[in-house]
Amino acid sequence: GIRTVPGDGPSIAAFLARRPAVALHGVGPAAARALGAHGLDSVGRIAAAPPATLRRILGARTGRTVYDRARGIDPTPVTPHPATRSLAAEHRFPYDELDPDRRRAALLALADGLGSGLRTTGRAARALTLTVRYADGTSTTRTRRLPEPTAHGPALTAAAYALHAALGLQRARVRAVALRAEDLCGAERATRQLMFDPSGGAPDDRARRIEAAADRARARFGATAVRPAAAPPPVRHGPGPYG
């Protein structure tokens, strides 16, 4: 059902105060554990904490955002989204591929391309599907839910690698691999997920700045202008083996 909360400040604060820290949009398990270690295990306690304490625990930007959200302040615009869609990419090997390292290299390129496509269209994926097509024409498909919505290349790559490893293909003769980013949502749902990092989030911020620069280069010079060093020749984006 739907629960309605009066829009006045005191009512919002009272409703939020009893909620656990993870109920705040953007507070993941790692951030919740860090907050809990300091006794800040509810939204009410977070709202009552000094902003400087939250900045020290979570980093400047994340601490400020969590503090505001705990007090019912979130300037993120509410916009409707079209029906959930997906984005797919496929790599067809020039011959039946037995080498798992080459298959992983293809998955790296696919995940990198999907991430770029998602960011360009302002979307994020909540699930990733891997399809492996074999030399005899059969195929295997597996799907993994992602911990949080993301358009971040490394997160998509890690999920793709995990799906591939779980298949235990060993020396299978693989003709093609494809990835599909599914259950898409607006990029603002991808938590700017207050990525918690004990060092203050700098490594993650750097990675995202690099991705943004790569996206600008692709927009100007074409999709293959920037690609992972280990990637095979350019892949084909589109519906892939899913139709």
mmCIF file of C-alpha atoms in Angstrom, residues 95-181:
data_model
loop_
_atom_site.group_PDB
_atom_site.id
_atom_site.type_symbol
_atom_site.label_atom_id
_atom_site.label_comp_id
_atom_site.label_asym_id
_atom_site.label_seq_id
_atom_site.Cartn_x
_atom_site.Cartn_y
_atom_site.Cartn_z
ATOM 1 C CA TYR A 95 36.625 -18.199 -34.358
ATOM 2 C CA ASP A 96 35.426 -20.513 -31.601
ATOM 3 C CA GLU A 97 37.084 -19.064 -28.512
ATOM 4 C CA LEU A 98 38.473 -21.484 -25.925
ATOM 5 C CA ASP A 99 40.622 -19.016 -23.967
ATOM 6 C CA PRO A 100 38.789 -17.699 -20.865
ATOM 7 C CA ASP A 101 41.109 -14.685 -20.719
ATOM 8 C CA ARG A 102 40.023 -13.583 -24.200
ATOM 9 C CA ARG A 103 36.403 -14.061 -23.234
ATOM 10 C CA ARG A 104 36.973 -11.890 -20.161
ATOM 11 C CA ALA A 105 38.614 -9.242 -22.353
ATOM 12 C CA ALA A 106 35.502 -9.222 -24.528
ATOM 13 C CA LEU A 107 33.301 -8.857 -21.440
ATOM 14 C CA LEU A 108 35.453 -5.941 -20.278
ATOM 15 C CA ALA A 109 34.850 -4.134 -23.571
ATOM 16 C CA LEU A 110 31.128 -4.917 -23.494
ATOM 17 C CA ALA A 111 30.684 -3.697 -19.921
ATOM 18 C CA ASP A 112 32.682 -0.549 -20.655
ATOM 19 C CA GLY A 113 30.509 0.168 -23.690
ATOM 20 C CA LEU A 114 27.285 -0.489 -21.807
ATOM 21 C CA GLY A 115 28.372 1.837 -19.023
ATOM 22 C CA SER A 116 29.066 4.577 -21.543
ATOM 23 C CA GLY A 117 25.708 4.013 -23.223
ATOM 24 C CA LEU A 118 23.867 4.154 -19.919
ATOM 25 C CA ARG A 119 25.600 7.338 -18.822
ATOM 26 C CA THR A 120 25.004 8.993 -22.192
ATOM 27 C CA THR A 121 21.271 8.305 -21.975
ATOM 28 C CA GLY A 122 21.008 9.228 -18.307
ATOM 29 C CA ARG A 123 20.144 5.736 -17.104
ATOM 30 C CA ALA A 124 21.482 3.113 -14.708
ATOM 31 C CA ALA A 125 21.080 -0.669 -14.557
ATOM 32 C CA ARG A 126 19.726 -2.677 -11.651
ATOM 33 C CA ALA A 127 20.503 -6.062 -13.243
ATOM 34 C CA LEU A 128 22.968 -7.527 -15.732
ATOM 35 C CA THR A 129 22.410 -10.540 -17.985
ATOM 36 C CA LEU A 130 25.155 -12.576 -19.655
ATOM 37 C CA THR A 131 24.460 -14.785 -22.675
ATOM 38 C CA VAL A 132 27.118 -17.174 -23.962
ATOM 39 C CA ARG A 133 26.569 -18.774 -27.379
ATOM 40 C CA TYR A 134 28.522 -21.933 -28.166
ATOM 41 C CA ALA A 135 29.918 -23.419 -31.370
ATOM 42 C CA ASP A 136 27.019 -25.907 -31.620
ATOM 43 C CA GLY A 137 24.438 -23.104 -31.633
ATOM 44 C CA THR A 138 23.240 -23.609 -28.057
ATOM 45 C CA SER A 139 23.475 -20.848 -25.473
ATOM 46 C CA THR A 140 23.438 -20.212 -21.736
ATOM 47 C CA THR A 141 21.916 -17.129 -20.105
ATOM 48 C CA ARG A 142 22.349 -15.955 -16.534
ATOM 49 C CA THR A 143 21.173 -12.786 -14.770
ATOM 50 C CA ARG A 144 22.524 -11.095 -11.653
ATOM 51 C CA ARG A 145 20.869 -8.350 -9.628
ATOM 52 C CA LEU A 146 23.290 -5.531 -8.905
ATOM 53 C CA PRO A 147 23.791 -4.289 -5.317
ATOM 54 C CA GLU A 148 22.607 -0.850 -6.411
ATOM 55 C CA PRO A 149 21.662 0.883 -9.680
ATOM 56 C CA THR A 150 24.828 1.721 -11.591
ATOM 57 C CA ALA A 151 26.226 2.974 -14.871
ATOM 58 C CA HIS A 152 29.778 2.641 -13.534
ATOM 59 C CA GLY A 153 32.001 0.584 -15.871
ATOM 60 C CA PRO A 154 34.015 -1.226 -13.166
ATOM 61 C CA ALA A 155 30.836 -2.289 -11.338
ATOM 62 C CA LEU A 156 29.337 -3.689 -14.545
ATOM 63 C CA THR A 157 32.618 -5.408 -15.396
ATOM 64 C CA ALA A 158 32.829 -7.049 -11.975
ATOM 65 C CA ALA A 159 29.278 -8.380 -12.351
ATOM 66 C CA ALA A 160 30.039 -9.677 -15.852
ATOM 67 C CA TYR A 161 33.179 -11.445 -14.642
ATOM 68 C CA ALA A 162 31.245 -13.038 -11.769
ATOM 69 C CA LEU A 163 28.545 -14.304 -14.121
ATOM 70 C CA HIS A 164 31.171 -15.744 -16.471
ATOM 71 C CA ALA A 165 33.112 -17.410 -13.658
ATOM 72 C CA ALA A 166 29.939 -18.978 -12.250
ATOM 73 C CA LEU A 167 29.338 -20.800 -15.536
ATOM 74 C CA GLY A 168 32.560 -22.802 -15.111
ATOM 75 C CA LEU A 169 33.051 -23.004 -18.864
ATOM 76 C CA GLN A 170 36.643 -24.232 -18.698
ATOM 77 C CA ARG A 171 37.511 -25.171 -22.318
ATOM 78 C CA ALA A 172 34.081 -24.556 -23.848
ATOM 79 C CA ARG A 173 34.073 -23.482 -27.490
ATOM 80 C CA VAL A 174 32.422 -20.064 -27.353
ATOM 81 C CA ARG A 175 31.178 -18.338 -30.500
ATOM 82 C CA ALA A 176 29.837 -15.125 -28.930
ATOM 83 C CA VAL A 177 29.163 -13.373 -25.635
ATOM 84 C CA ALA A 178 26.577 -10.694 -24.948
ATOM 85 C CA LEU A 179 25.663 -8.486 -22.020
ATOM 86 C CA ARG A 180 22.341 -6.813 -21.364
ATOM 87 C CA ALA A 181 21.859 -4.051 -18.796
#
